[in-house]
Coordinates of C-alpha atoms and ligand atoms in Angstrom, one line a residue:
X527 CA 86.2 -17.5 74.6
X528 CA 83.9 -17.5 77.7
X529 CA 83.3 -13.9 77.5
X530 CA 82.6 -14.5 73.9
X531 CA 80.0 -17.2 74.7
X532 CA 78.5 -15.0 77.4
X533 CA 78.2 -12.2 74.8
X534 CA 76.4 -14.7 72.5
X535 CA 73.8 -15.7 75.2
X536 CA 73.0 -12.2 76.5
X537 CA 72.1 -9.7 73.8
X538 CA 73.7 -6.4 73.9
X539 CA 71.6 -3.3 74.6
X540 CA 71.8 -2.4 70.9
X541 CA 70.5 -5.8 69.9
X542 CA 67.7 -5.5 72.4
X543 CA 66.6 -2.2 71.1
X544 CA 66.5 -3.6 67.6
X545 CA 64.4 -6.5 68.7
X546 CA 62.0 -4.2 70.4
X547 CA 61.6 -2.0 67.4
X548 CA 61.0 -5.0 65.2
X549 CA 58.4 -6.3 67.5
X550 CA 56.7 -3.0 67.6
X551 CA 56.7 -2.8 63.8
X552 CA 55.3 -6.3 63.5
X553 CA 52.6 -5.5 66.1
X554 CA 51.7 -2.4 64.2
X555 CA 51.5 -4.2 60.9
X556 CA 49.5 -6.9 62.4
X557 CA 46.9 -4.6 64.0
X558 CA 46.8 -2.6 60.7
X559 CA 46.1 -5.8 58.8
X560 CA 43.5 -6.7 61.4
X561 CA 41.8 -3.4 60.9
X562 CA 41.9 -3.7 57.2
X563 CA 40.4 -7.2 57.4
X564 CA 37.7 -5.9 59.7
X565 CA 37.1 -3.1 57.2
X566 CA 37.0 -5.5 54.3
X567 CA 34.6 -7.8 56.2
X568 CA 32.4 -4.8 56.9
X569 CA 32.4 -3.8 53.3
X570 CA 31.7 -7.4 52.3
X571 CA 28.8 -7.5 54.7
X572 CA 27.5 -4.3 53.2
X573 CA 28.0 -5.6 49.7
X574 CA 26.1 -8.8 50.6
X575 CA 23.3 -6.6 52.0
X576 CA 23.2 -4.5 48.9
X577 CA 23.1 -7.6 46.7
X578 CA 20.4 -9.2 48.8
X579 CA 18.2 -6.1 48.2
X580 CA 19.1 -5.5 44.6
X581 CA 16.1 -5.6 42.2
X582 CA 18.4 -7.5 39.8
X583 CA 18.7 -11.2 40.5
X584 CA 22.2 -12.3 41.5
X585 CA 23.2 -16.0 41.8
X586 CA 26.6 -17.3 42.9
X587 CA 27.5 -20.9 41.9
X588 CA 30.5 -23.0 42.8
X589 CA 32.9 -24.6 40.2
X590 CA 30.3 -27.4 39.6
X591 CA 27.7 -24.8 38.8
X592 CA 25.7 -25.5 41.9
X593 CA 24.1 -22.4 43.7
X594 CA 26.0 -21.3 46.8
X595 CA 24.0 -18.1 47.3
X596 CA 21.1 -16.3 45.7
X597 CA 19.4 -13.0 46.4
X598 CA 15.7 -12.2 46.9
X599 CA 15.3 -10.7 43.5
X600 CA 16.2 -13.9 41.8
X601 CA 13.9 -15.9 44.0
X602 CA 11.1 -13.6 42.9
X603 CA 12.1 -13.9 39.2
X604 CA 12.3 -17.6 39.3
X605 CA 9.3 -18.1 41.6
X606 CA 11.3 -20.3 43.9
X607 CA 12.5 -20.0 47.5
X608 CA 16.1 -19.7 48.6
X609 CA 16.0 -23.2 50.1
X610 CA 14.7 -24.6 46.8
X611 CA 17.5 -23.1 44.8
X612 CA 20.5 -23.5 47.1
X613 CA 22.8 -26.5 46.4
X614 CA 21.3 -27.2 43.1
X615 CA 21.9 -26.1 39.5
X616 CA 20.2 -22.8 38.9
X617 CA 16.7 -22.8 37.5
X618 CA 17.7 -20.5 34.6
X619 CA 19.8 -23.4 33.2
X620 CA 16.7 -25.3 32.3
X621 CA 15.4 -22.3 30.4
X622 CA 18.7 -22.0 28.4
X623 CA 18.5 -25.7 27.6
X624 CA 15.1 -25.2 26.0
X625 CA 17.0 -23.4 23.2
X626 CA 19.7 -26.0 22.2
X627 CA 21.6 -23.6 19.9
X628 CA 21.7 -21.0 22.6
X629 CA 22.9 -23.5 25.2
X630 CA 25.7 -24.6 22.9
X631 CA 26.7 -21.0 22.2
X632 CA 26.6 -20.3 26.0
X633 CA 29.0 -23.2 26.7
X634 CA 31.3 -22.2 24.0
X635 CA 31.4 -18.6 25.1
X636 CA 32.0 -19.6 28.8
X637 CA 34.9 -21.8 27.7
X638 CA 36.5 -19.2 25.4
X639 CA 35.7 -15.9 27.1
X640 CA 34.7 -16.9 30.6
X641 CA 31.5 -15.0 30.1
X642 CA 28.1 -15.1 28.2
X643 CA 25.0 -13.1 28.1
X644 CA 21.6 -13.3 26.3
X645 CA 17.9 -12.5 26.5
X646 CA 15.4 -15.4 26.5
X647 CA 11.7 -15.9 26.5
X648 CA 10.3 -18.4 29.0
X649 CA 6.9 -19.5 30.4
X650 CA 6.1 -19.4 34.1
X651 CA 4.4 -22.4 35.8
X652 CA 1.0 -20.6 35.5
X653 CA 1.6 -20.2 31.7
X654 CA 2.6 -16.5 31.6
X655 CA 5.3 -15.5 29.1
X656 CA 8.3 -13.7 30.6
X657 CA 11.6 -12.5 29.2
X658 CA 14.9 -12.4 31.2
X659 CA 18.4 -11.0 30.5
X660 CA 21.1 -13.4 31.8
X661 CA 24.7 -12.6 32.1
X662 CA 27.2 -15.2 33.5
X663 CA 30.8 -14.7 34.5
X664 CA 33.4 -17.2 35.7
X665 CA 35.3 -16.1 38.8
X666 CA 39.0 -17.1 39.0
X667 CA 40.8 -17.3 42.4
X668 CA 44.3 -16.1 43.3
X669 CA 45.8 -19.4 42.3
X670 CA 44.3 -19.0 38.8
X671 CA 41.7 -21.8 39.2
X672 CA 38.0 -21.4 38.3
X673 CA 36.4 -21.2 41.7
X674 CA 32.9 -19.8 41.1
X675 CA 30.4 -18.4 38.7
X676 CA 28.4 -15.3 39.1
X677 CA 25.1 -14.7 37.3
X678 CA 23.1 -11.5 37.0
X679 CA 19.5 -12.0 35.9
X680 CA 16.9 -9.2 35.2
X681 CA 13.3 -9.3 34.1
X682 CA 13.0 -7.6 30.8
X683 CA 9.5 -8.8 29.9
X684 CA 8.0 -5.3 29.6
X685 CA 10.9 -3.9 27.4
X686 CA 10.8 -7.0 25.2
X687 CA 7.0 -6.6 24.8
X688 CA 7.4 -2.9 23.9
X689 CA 10.1 -3.8 21.4
X690 CA 7.9 -6.5 19.9
X691 CA 5.0 -4.1 19.6
X692 CA 7.1 -1.5 17.9
X693 CA 8.5 -4.2 15.5
X694 CA 5.0 -5.4 14.8
X695 CA 3.8 -1.9 14.0
X696 CA 6.7 -1.3 11.7
X697 CA 6.2 -4.6 9.9
X698 CA 2.5 -5.4 10.0
X699 CA -0.6 -3.8 8.7
X700 CA -2.7 -2.9 11.7
X701 CA -6.0 -3.4 9.9
X702 CA -5.5 -6.9 8.5
X703 CA -2.6 -8.1 10.6
X704 CA -0.8 -9.1 7.4
X705 CA 2.8 -8.1 6.7
X706 CA 3.0 -4.6 5.3
X707 CA 5.0 -3.2 2.4
X708 CA 8.2 -3.0 4.4
X709 CA 8.1 -6.6 5.6
X710 CA 6.8 -7.7 2.1
X711 CA 9.9 -6.2 0.4
X712 CA 12.1 -7.7 3.1
X713 CA 10.6 -11.2 2.7
X714 CA 10.7 -10.9 -1.1
X715 CA 14.4 -10.1 -1.1
X716 CA 15.2 -12.9 1.3
X717 CA 13.1 -15.4 -0.7
X718 CA 14.8 -14.2 -4.0
X719 CA 18.3 -14.8 -2.5
X720 CA 17.2 -18.3 -1.3
X721 CA 15.7 -19.1 -4.7
X722 CA 18.8 -18.0 -6.5
X723 CA 20.9 -20.3 -4.3
X724 CA 18.6 -23.2 -4.7
X725 CA 18.1 -22.5 -8.4
X726 CA 14.3 -22.4 -7.8
X727 CA 11.5 -20.3 -9.2
X728 CA 9.2 -17.9 -7.3
X729 CA 5.9 -16.4 -8.3
X730 CA 4.8 -13.0 -7.3
X731 CA 1.0 -12.2 -7.4
X732 CA -0.3 -8.7 -7.3
X733 CA -4.0 -8.5 -6.4
X734 CA -6.2 -5.4 -6.6
X735 CA -9.9 -5.6 -5.6
X736 CA -12.4 -4.5 -8.2
X737 CA -15.3 -2.5 -7.0
X738 CA -13.9 -1.8 -3.6
X739 CA -14.1 1.9 -3.9
X740 CA -17.8 1.7 -4.5
X741 CA -18.4 -0.3 -1.3
X742 CA -16.2 2.1 0.6
X743 CA -18.0 5.1 -0.7
X744 CA -21.5 3.8 -0.3
X745 CA -21.2 1.8 3.0
X746 CA -18.6 4.0 4.7
X747 CA -15.0 3.4 5.7
X748 CA -15.7 1.1 8.7
X749 CA -17.5 -1.4 6.4
X750 CA -14.8 -0.9 3.8
X751 CA -12.2 -1.9 6.5
X752 CA -14.3 -5.0 7.4
X753 CA -14.3 -6.0 3.8
X754 CA -10.5 -5.5 3.4
X755 CA -10.0 -7.6 6.6
X756 CA -12.2 -10.4 5.3
X757 CA -10.6 -10.2 1.8
X758 CA -7.1 -10.6 3.4
X759 CA -8.3 -13.6 5.3
X760 CA -9.7 -15.2 2.2
X761 CA -6.6 -14.6 0.2
X762 CA -4.4 -16.0 2.9
X763 CA -6.6 -19.1 3.1
X764 CA -5.9 -19.9 -0.6
X765 CA -2.1 -19.9 -0.2
X766 CA 0.4 -22.6 0.9
X767 CA 2.4 -22.8 4.1
X768 CA 5.6 -21.0 3.1
X769 CA 3.8 -18.3 1.1
X770 CA 3.7 -14.7 2.3
X771 CA 0.5 -12.7 1.9
X772 CA 0.9 -8.9 2.4
X773 CA -1.2 -5.8 2.2
X774 CA 0.6 -3.1 0.3
X775 CA -2.0 -0.5 1.1
X776 CA -5.6 0.4 0.0
X777 CA -7.1 -2.6 -1.7
X778 CA -3.8 -4.0 -2.9
X779 CA -2.5 -7.3 -1.8
X780 CA 0.5 -9.4 -2.8
X781 CA 1.4 -13.1 -2.5
X782 CA 5.0 -14.4 -2.6
X783 CA 5.1 -18.0 -3.6
X784 CA 8.6 -19.4 -3.2
X785 CA 9.8 -22.8 -4.3
X786 CA 7.6 -23.0 -7.3
X787 CA 8.0 -26.4 -8.8
X788 CA 5.9 -25.7 -11.8
X789 CA 4.9 -22.2 -13.1
X790 CA 1.4 -23.6 -13.6
X791 CA 1.0 -23.7 -9.8
X792 CA 0.7 -19.9 -9.7
X793 CA -2.4 -19.6 -11.8
X794 CA -4.0 -22.4 -9.8
X795 CA -3.6 -20.3 -6.6
X796 CA -4.7 -17.1 -8.5
X797 CA -7.9 -18.8 -9.6
X798 CA -8.5 -20.0 -6.1
X799 CA -8.2 -16.4 -4.9
X800 CA -10.5 -15.1 -7.6
X801 CA -13.1 -17.7 -6.6
X802 CA -12.7 -16.9 -2.9
X803 CA -13.2 -13.2 -3.6
X804 CA -16.4 -13.6 -5.7
X805 CA -18.4 -15.0 -2.7
X806 CA -20.5 -12.2 -1.2
X807 CA -19.2 -10.1 1.7
X808 CA -21.8 -9.7 4.3
X809 CA -21.4 -6.2 5.8
X810 CA -24.0 -4.6 8.0
X811 CA -26.5 -7.3 7.1
X812 CA -26.3 -6.6 3.4
X813 CA -24.3 -8.5 0.8
X814 CA -21.6 -6.6 -1.1
X815 CA -19.7 -7.9 -4.0
X816 CA -16.1 -7.3 -5.2
X817 CA -13.8 -9.3 -7.4
X818 CA -10.0 -9.4 -7.9
X819 CA -7.7 -8.5 -10.7
X820 CA -4.4 -10.4 -10.4
X821 CA -1.1 -9.9 -12.1
X822 CA 1.5 -12.8 -12.0
X823 CA 5.2 -12.6 -12.6
X824 CA 7.8 -15.3 -12.3
X825 CA 11.4 -15.1 -10.9
X826 CA 13.9 -15.5 -12.5
X827 CA 12.2 -15.7 -15.9
X828 CA 10.7 -12.2 -16.0
X829 CA 13.1 -10.3 -13.7
X830 CA 15.6 -10.9 -11.0
X831 CA 15.2 -7.8 -8.8
X832 CA 12.5 -7.3 -6.3
X833 CA 11.6 -3.8 -7.6
X834 CA 11.3 -5.1 -11.2
X835 CA 9.2 -8.0 -10.2
X836 CA 6.8 -5.8 -8.3
X837 CA 6.5 -3.5 -11.3
X838 CA 5.9 -6.5 -13.6
X839 CA 3.2 -7.9 -11.4
X840 CA 1.6 -4.5 -11.1
X841 CA 1.6 -4.1 -14.9
X842 CA 0.1 -7.5 -15.4
X843 CA -2.6 -6.6 -12.8
X844 CA -3.4 -3.5 -14.9
X845 CA -3.8 -5.7 -17.9
X846 CA -6.2 -7.9 -16.0
X847 CA -8.3 -4.8 -15.2
X848 CA -8.2 -3.7 -18.8
X849 CA -9.4 -7.1 -19.9
X850 CA -12.6 -6.7 -17.9
X851 CA -11.5 -7.4 -14.3
X852 CA -12.1 -10.6 -12.2
X853 CA -9.2 -12.4 -14.0
X854 CA -5.5 -13.0 -13.8
X855 CA -2.8 -12.2 -16.3
X856 CA 0.8 -13.2 -16.6
X857 CA 3.5 -10.6 -17.1
X858 CA 4.7 -10.5 -20.7
X859 CA 7.5 -8.5 -22.4
X860 CA 5.1 -6.2 -24.2
X861 CA 3.6 -5.3 -20.8
X862 CA 7.1 -4.1 -19.9
X863 CA 6.9 -1.7 -22.9
X864 CA 3.6 -0.5 -21.6
X865 CA 5.1 0.2 -18.2
X866 CA 7.9 2.2 -19.9
X867 CA 5.4 4.0 -22.0
X868 CA 3.2 4.9 -19.1
X869 CA 6.2 6.4 -17.4
X870 CA 7.2 8.4 -20.5
X871 CA 3.6 9.6 -20.8
X872 CA 3.7 10.8 -17.2
X873 CA 7.0 12.6 -17.7
X874 CA 6.0 14.0 -21.1
X875 CA 2.7 15.4 -19.7
X876 CA 4.5 17.5 -17.1
X877 CA 5.6 20.0 -19.7
X878 CA 2.9 19.4 -22.3
X879 CA 0.7 22.3 -21.4
X880 CA 3.4 25.0 -21.3
X881 CA 4.9 23.6 -24.5
X882 CA 1.5 23.9 -26.1
X883 CA 1.4 20.3 -27.1
X884 CA -2.3 19.9 -26.4
X885 CA -4.9 20.5 -28.9
X886 CA -8.7 20.2 -29.2
X887 CA -10.4 18.4 -32.0
X888 CA -14.1 18.6 -32.6
X889 CA -16.7 16.0 -33.7
X890 CA -20.1 17.2 -34.9
X891 CA -23.4 15.9 -33.8
X892 CA -26.3 15.6 -36.2
X893 CA -29.9 16.2 -35.1
X894 CA -32.0 13.4 -36.7
X895 CA -35.1 15.6 -36.2
X896 CA -33.8 18.7 -38.0
X897 CA -31.1 17.2 -40.2
X898 CA -28.7 19.9 -39.0
X899 CA -25.4 19.7 -37.2
X900 CA -26.6 21.3 -33.9
X901 CA -23.8 20.3 -31.6
X902 CA -20.1 19.5 -31.3
X903 CA -18.0 17.4 -28.9
X904 CA -14.5 18.7 -28.0
X905 CA -12.0 15.9 -27.7
X906 CA -8.5 16.5 -26.5
X907 CA -5.4 15.5 -28.4
X908 CA -1.8 15.4 -27.3
X909 CA 1.0 15.6 -29.9
X910 CA 4.0 14.4 -27.9
X911 CA 7.4 15.1 -29.4
X912 CA 8.6 11.7 -28.2
X913 CA 5.5 9.5 -28.5
X914 CA 3.6 11.1 -31.4
X915 CA -0.2 11.4 -31.2
X916 CA -1.3 9.9 -27.9
X917 CA -4.9 8.9 -27.4
X918 CA -6.8 10.7 -24.6
X919 CA -7.9 7.3 -23.4
X920 CA -4.2 6.8 -22.4
X921 CA -3.2 10.2 -21.2
X922 CA -6.4 11.4 -19.5
X923 CA -6.1 8.8 -16.7
X924 CA -2.4 9.9 -16.1
X925 CA -3.5 13.5 -16.0
X926 CA -6.1 12.5 -13.4
X927 CA -3.6 10.6 -11.4
X928 CA -1.2 13.5 -11.2
X929 CA -4.0 16.1 -10.6
X930 CA -2.9 18.0 -13.7
X931 CA -6.4 17.3 -15.3
X932 CA -7.8 20.3 -13.3
X933 CA -5.5 22.8 -15.0
X934 CA -5.5 21.1 -18.4
X935 CA -9.3 20.6 -18.3
X936 CA -9.9 24.3 -17.6
X937 CA -7.6 25.1 -20.5
X938 CA -9.7 22.8 -22.8
X939 CA -13.0 24.5 -21.7
X940 CA -11.5 27.9 -22.5
X941 CA -10.4 26.9 -25.9
X942 CA -13.7 25.1 -26.7
X943 CA -15.7 28.2 -25.7
X944 CA -13.4 30.4 -27.9
X945 CA -14.0 28.1 -30.8
X946 CA -17.7 28.3 -30.2
X947 CA -17.5 32.0 -30.6
X948 CA -15.5 31.7 -33.8
X949 CA -18.3 29.7 -35.4
X950 CA -20.8 32.2 -34.3
X951 CA -18.7 35.0 -35.7
X952 CA -18.3 33.1 -38.9
X953 CA -22.1 33.1 -39.2
X954 CA -22.5 29.3 -38.7
X955 CA -24.9 29.8 -35.8
X956 CA -24.8 28.5 -32.3
X957 CA -23.6 24.9 -32.0
X958 CA -23.9 23.4 -28.5
X959 CA -20.3 22.8 -27.4
X960 CA -19.8 19.6 -25.3
X961 CA -16.7 19.1 -23.2
X962 CA -15.7 16.0 -21.3
X963 CA -15.1 16.4 -17.6
X964 CA -13.1 14.3 -15.2
X965 CA -14.1 13.4 -11.7
X966 CA -11.2 15.5 -10.3
X967 CA -12.5 18.6 -12.0
X968 CA -16.0 18.3 -10.6
X969 CA -14.6 17.7 -7.1
X970 CA -12.5 20.8 -7.2
X971 CA -14.1 23.5 -5.0
X972 CA -13.3 26.3 -7.4
X973 CA -14.7 24.5 -10.5
X974 CA -18.0 26.4 -10.6
X975 CA -16.3 29.8 -10.4
X976 CA -13.6 28.8 -13.0
X977 CA -16.4 27.9 -15.4
X978 CA -18.3 31.2 -14.7
X979 CA -15.1 33.1 -15.5
X980 CA -14.5 31.3 -18.7
X981 CA -18.1 31.8 -19.9
X982 CA -17.9 35.5 -19.1
X983 CA -14.6 36.0 -20.9
X984 CA -15.7 34.2 -24.0
X985 CA -19.0 36.0 -23.9
X986 CA -20.9 32.7 -24.2
X987 CA -24.4 32.1 -23.0
X988 CA -24.3 29.1 -20.6
X989 CA -27.0 27.2 -22.5
X990 CA -24.5 26.6 -25.3
X991 CA -22.1 24.8 -23.1
X992 CA -22.6 21.1 -22.3
X993 CA -20.5 19.1 -19.8
X994 CA -20.2 15.3 -20.3
X995 CA -19.9 13.3 -17.2
X996 CA -19.8 9.5 -16.6
X997 CA -21.6 7.4 -14.0
X998 CA -18.3 6.5 -12.2
X999 CA -17.7 10.1 -11.5
X1000 CA -21.0 10.3 -9.7
X1001 CA -20.6 7.2 -7.7
X1002 CA -17.7 8.5 -5.7
X1003 CA -18.1 11.7 -3.7
X1004 CA -21.8 11.9 -4.5
X1005 CA -22.8 14.8 -2.3
X1006 CA -20.4 17.4 -3.6
X1007 CA -20.9 16.2 -7.1
X1008 CA -24.7 16.7 -6.8
X1009 CA -24.3 20.2 -5.4
X1010 CA -21.8 21.3 -8.1
X1011 CA -23.9 19.8 -10.9
X1012 CA -27.0 21.5 -9.5
X1013 CA -25.3 24.9 -9.4
X1014 CA -24.0 24.4 -13.0
X1015 CA -27.4 23.2 -14.2
X1016 CA -29.2 26.2 -12.5
X1017 CA -26.8 28.5 -14.4
X1018 CA -28.2 27.0 -17.6
X1019 CA -25.3 24.7 -18.5
X1020 CA -26.4 21.4 -20.1
X1021 CA -25.4 18.1 -18.5
X1022 CA -24.9 14.9 -20.5
X1023 CA -24.4 11.4 -19.2
X1024 CA -21.6 9.9 -21.3
X1025 CA -21.0 6.2 -22.1
X1026 CA -24.4 5.3 -20.9
X1027 CA -25.0 1.5 -20.6
X1028 CA -21.5 0.6 -19.6
X1029 CA -21.7 1.2 -15.9
X1030 CA -24.7 0.7 -13.6
X1031 CA -26.9 2.6 -15.9
X1032 CA -29.2 3.1 -12.9
X1033 CA -32.4 5.0 -13.5
X1034 CA -31.9 6.6 -10.1
X1035 CA -29.0 8.5 -11.5
X1036 CA -31.2 10.1 -14.0
X1037 CA -33.6 11.0 -11.2
X1038 CA -31.1 12.2 -8.7
X1039 CA -28.9 14.2 -11.0
X1040 CA -29.8 17.1 -13.3
X1041 CA -29.2 15.3 -16.6
X1042 CA -30.4 16.7 -19.9
X1043 CA -28.8 14.2 -22.3
X1044 CA -28.0 10.5 -22.4
X1045 CA -25.2 9.4 -24.7
X1046 CA -25.5 5.7 -25.6
X1047 CA -22.1 4.1 -25.5
X1048 CA -20.5 3.2 -28.8
X1049 CA -20.1 -0.4 -27.8
X1050 CA -23.9 -0.9 -28.2
X1051 CA -24.1 1.1 -31.4
X1052 CA -21.3 -1.1 -32.9
X1053 CA -23.5 -4.2 -32.5
X1054 CA -26.9 -2.7 -33.2
X1055 CA -27.2 -4.4 -36.5
X1056 CA -25.7 -7.7 -35.5
X1057 CA -26.9 -8.4 -32.0
X1058 CA -30.6 -8.3 -31.2
X1059 CA -29.8 -7.7 -27.5
X1060 CA -27.8 -4.5 -28.2
X1061 CA -30.5 -3.3 -30.6
X1062 CA -33.1 -3.9 -27.8
X1063 CA -31.0 -2.1 -25.2
X1064 CA -30.7 0.9 -27.5
X1065 CA -34.4 0.9 -28.2
X1066 CA -35.2 0.8 -24.5
X1067 CA -32.8 3.6 -23.7
X1068 CA -34.3 5.8 -26.4
X1069 CA -37.8 5.1 -25.2
X1070 CA -36.8 5.7 -21.6
X1071 CA -35.3 9.1 -22.8
X1072 CA -38.5 10.0 -24.4
X1073 CA -40.6 9.2 -21.3
X1074 CA -38.2 11.1 -19.0
X1075 CA -37.9 13.9 -21.5
X1076 CA -34.2 13.5 -22.0
X1077 CA -32.3 14.0 -25.2
X1078 CA -30.7 10.7 -26.5
X1079 CA -27.4 10.8 -28.5
X1080 CA -25.9 7.7 -30.1
X1081 CA -22.1 7.8 -30.4
X1082 CA -19.8 5.8 -32.6
X1083 CA -22.1 5.6 -35.6
X1084 CA -20.0 4.2 -38.5
X1085 CA -22.5 2.8 -41.0
X1086 CA -25.6 3.8 -42.9
X1087 CA -27.4 0.7 -41.5
X1088 CA -26.7 1.8 -37.9
X1089 CA -27.9 5.3 -38.8
X1090 CA -31.1 3.9 -40.4
X1091 CA -32.0 1.8 -37.3
X1092 CA -31.3 4.7 -34.9
X1093 CA -33.6 6.9 -37.0
X1094 CA -36.2 4.2 -36.9
X1095 CA -36.0 4.0 -33.1
X1096 CA -36.4 7.8 -32.8
X1097 CA -32.9 8.7 -31.5
X1098 CA -32.5 12.5 -31.2
X1099 CA -28.9 12.9 -32.3
X1100 CA -26.0 10.9 -33.8
X1101 CA -22.2 11.3 -33.7
X1102 CA -19.6 9.1 -35.4
X1103 CA -17.1 8.5 -38.1
X1104 CA -19.9 8.1 -40.7
X1105 CA -20.5 11.9 -40.4
X1106 CA -17.1 13.1 -39.4
X1107 CA -14.1 12.0 -37.4
X1108 CA -13.0 14.5 -34.7
X1109 CA -11.1 17.2 -36.6
X1110 CA -9.3 20.5 -35.9
X1111 CA -11.6 23.6 -35.5
X1112 CA -10.7 25.1 -38.9
X1113 CA -11.4 21.8 -40.6
X1114 CA -14.8 21.6 -39.0
X1115 CA -15.6 25.2 -40.1
X1116 CA -15.1 24.1 -43.6
X1117 CA -17.3 21.0 -42.9
X1118 CA -20.1 23.2 -41.5
X1119 CA -19.9 25.5 -44.5
X1120 CA -20.1 22.5 -46.9
X1121 CA -23.1 21.2 -45.0
X1122 CA -25.1 24.4 -44.7
X1123 CA -27.5 25.3 -47.4
Ligands
C2E216 P1 -15.8 9.8 -25.2 O1 -16.2 11.1 -24.5 O2 -16.8 8.7 -25.1 O3 -15.6 10.2 -26.7 C1 -15.9 9.4 -27.8 C2 -14.7 8.7 -28.3 O4 -15.1 7.9 -29.4 C3 -13.7 9.7 -28.9 O5 -12.4 9.0 -28.7 C4 -14.0 9.7 -30.4 O6 -12.9 10.0 -31.2 C5 -14.4 8.3 -30.6 N1 -15.3 8.1 -31.7 C6 -16.2 9.0 -32.3 N2 -16.8 8.5 -33.3 C7 -16.4 7.2 -33.4 C8 -16.8 6.2 -34.3 O7 -17.6 6.3 -35.2 N3 -16.1 5.0 -34.1 C9 -15.2 4.8 -33.2 N4 -14.6 3.6 -33.1 N5 -14.8 5.8 -32.3 C10 -15.5 7.0 -32.4 P2 -11.2 9.9 -28.2 O8 -11.2 11.2 -28.9 O9 -10.0 9.0 -28.4 O10 -11.5 10.1 -26.7 C11 -11.5 9.0 -25.8 C12 -12.1 9.4 -24.5 O11 -11.2 10.3 -23.8 C13 -13.4 10.2 -24.5 O12 -14.4 9.3 -24.7 C14 -13.4 10.9 -23.2 O13 -13.8 10.0 -22.2 C15 -11.9 11.2 -23.0 N6 -11.6 12.6 -23.3 C16 -11.4 13.1 -24.5 N7 -11.2 14.4 -24.4 C17 -11.2 14.7 -23.1 C18 -11.1 15.9 -22.3 O14 -10.9 17.1 -22.8 N8 -11.3 15.8 -21.0 C19 -11.6 14.6 -20.4 N9 -11.7 14.6 -19.0 N10 -11.7 13.5 -21.1 C20 -11.5 13.6 -22.4
MG217 MG1 -17.6 12.2 -24.4
MG218 MG1 -18.6 8.3 -24.8

């Protein structure tokens, strides 16, 4: 027993060795742990140093969201010192609270995900706008309890400004600052969806300035820009708070009027815009005048889709132009037919020339001096397989729009010259052949040489060809028009001013351009026997023609009474249904034969 108790008190050698080994292991582990801790502490210090010098703001908060540490970058971003920030709730919290919905969303996200981030605009103490990106994360300790929050804050003012600039350029017209087409379509679609939900009406106004081109061409593009700017301001001043005014391009503006209580509100605004546009625009010290043509369409009565509404408003605007400009028109179902027709005219014209669907008719001109038919006007006809006979008044503008008028116009001159030769060959003598030109043709660089080629091919002397131009053709692109006309006139080709009296009828045109003949517009002739004013205008034009030694032709003569008055006033030539309608070349050959003694 004793020896036993002795053996319990004094450990055996083996036991001692074990103890020693254990001690050594423990010491080893301890010193290793100590080393690791030192290493970790070193790394932590390094980390703290890095964070301190980061350009991104870092803020650490305790579980109560009070700041326990903050780096220099955040002090710079917030404009506060470390002492001012430590121990309090972070300054960025006030900024988040300025946006109540954002603040709610942030709290919800922190609760659910333990993290939240966003970008916010703020204003510094000195009133400067800045933007920051904030990202907050909760930090959970080893026991699973929320112990801290970490926030990273960066200044994104420049990037946000750049983004806003890009967004602005993509959505706003740089000249007027109004929404552009892209934003207009976007707003229209949003408004339409809202109106459909609320069962409300919306009006869309399409505004095109009348006479803008003239200002732009005469005063230059800078002044034209000034006018557009001012026009945009005036239009916007006529609208209500929730309306959108946009510039679609050129001189075209639109107004979206949502929540229309009464469809009659739309014309009230339209009239206000018309009135605002009629006031003179002072550009470069001189007063310029434009007016507006406005088309109105109503959602959902006229259409439900944005594209259809825009087409409707555009068609109604065209109608306003046709009705003499400076007025507004509502979209109607028959306008829709016109839109469809315009489109089928456009499509049909593409193949018309190669399918030989164009034709030329001729209308004779009677000389009141000699009593002979001395001239002829060639008038184009289009026999469309789908639309039947289409009036040139409808298809020529479309040919002009597409540029096809250059090719088709050259074809017409060629056919007309060939017809002239046929009458010469038939022994009917030389009839001066007049062809109508469009602005596009005159502007074409190659036009003079094309005409020379045609004259040479048809073996026709230039003096038997007459080109009819209108004032509006001369108003735009004046310089090149003058030089082309002068070359043609020097070649011996006659030049006639068509539809005289309907435009500016400025005497200066007669002086500046080489014009041999003035054609009095048929609108005056129609009223010559009923309106004394029109009779007086015609008399004045004829007298002016005599003084300036220009030939005067009256068109649209339909009655003997009109003819008698024109004779009395001393008009040189007449043209009209009274003598002959425009007819095919062969029919006119018969006509000439019948009227030649
Ligand atoms: P415009 O040059 O002023 O031609 C006169 C128009 O008046 C013609 O219409 C003619 O048919 C019509 N007219 C002639 N006499 C009378 C009359 O007594 N009463 C009435 N109410 N009308 C009469 P049309 O042929 O329909 O041509 C319309 C316009 O289309 C022309 O007006 C001209 O500006 C243009 N046009 C016609 N052919 C051509 C062409 O080959 N090239 C170009 N660029 N334009 C053309
Ligand atoms: Mg004509
Ligand atoms: Mg005419």
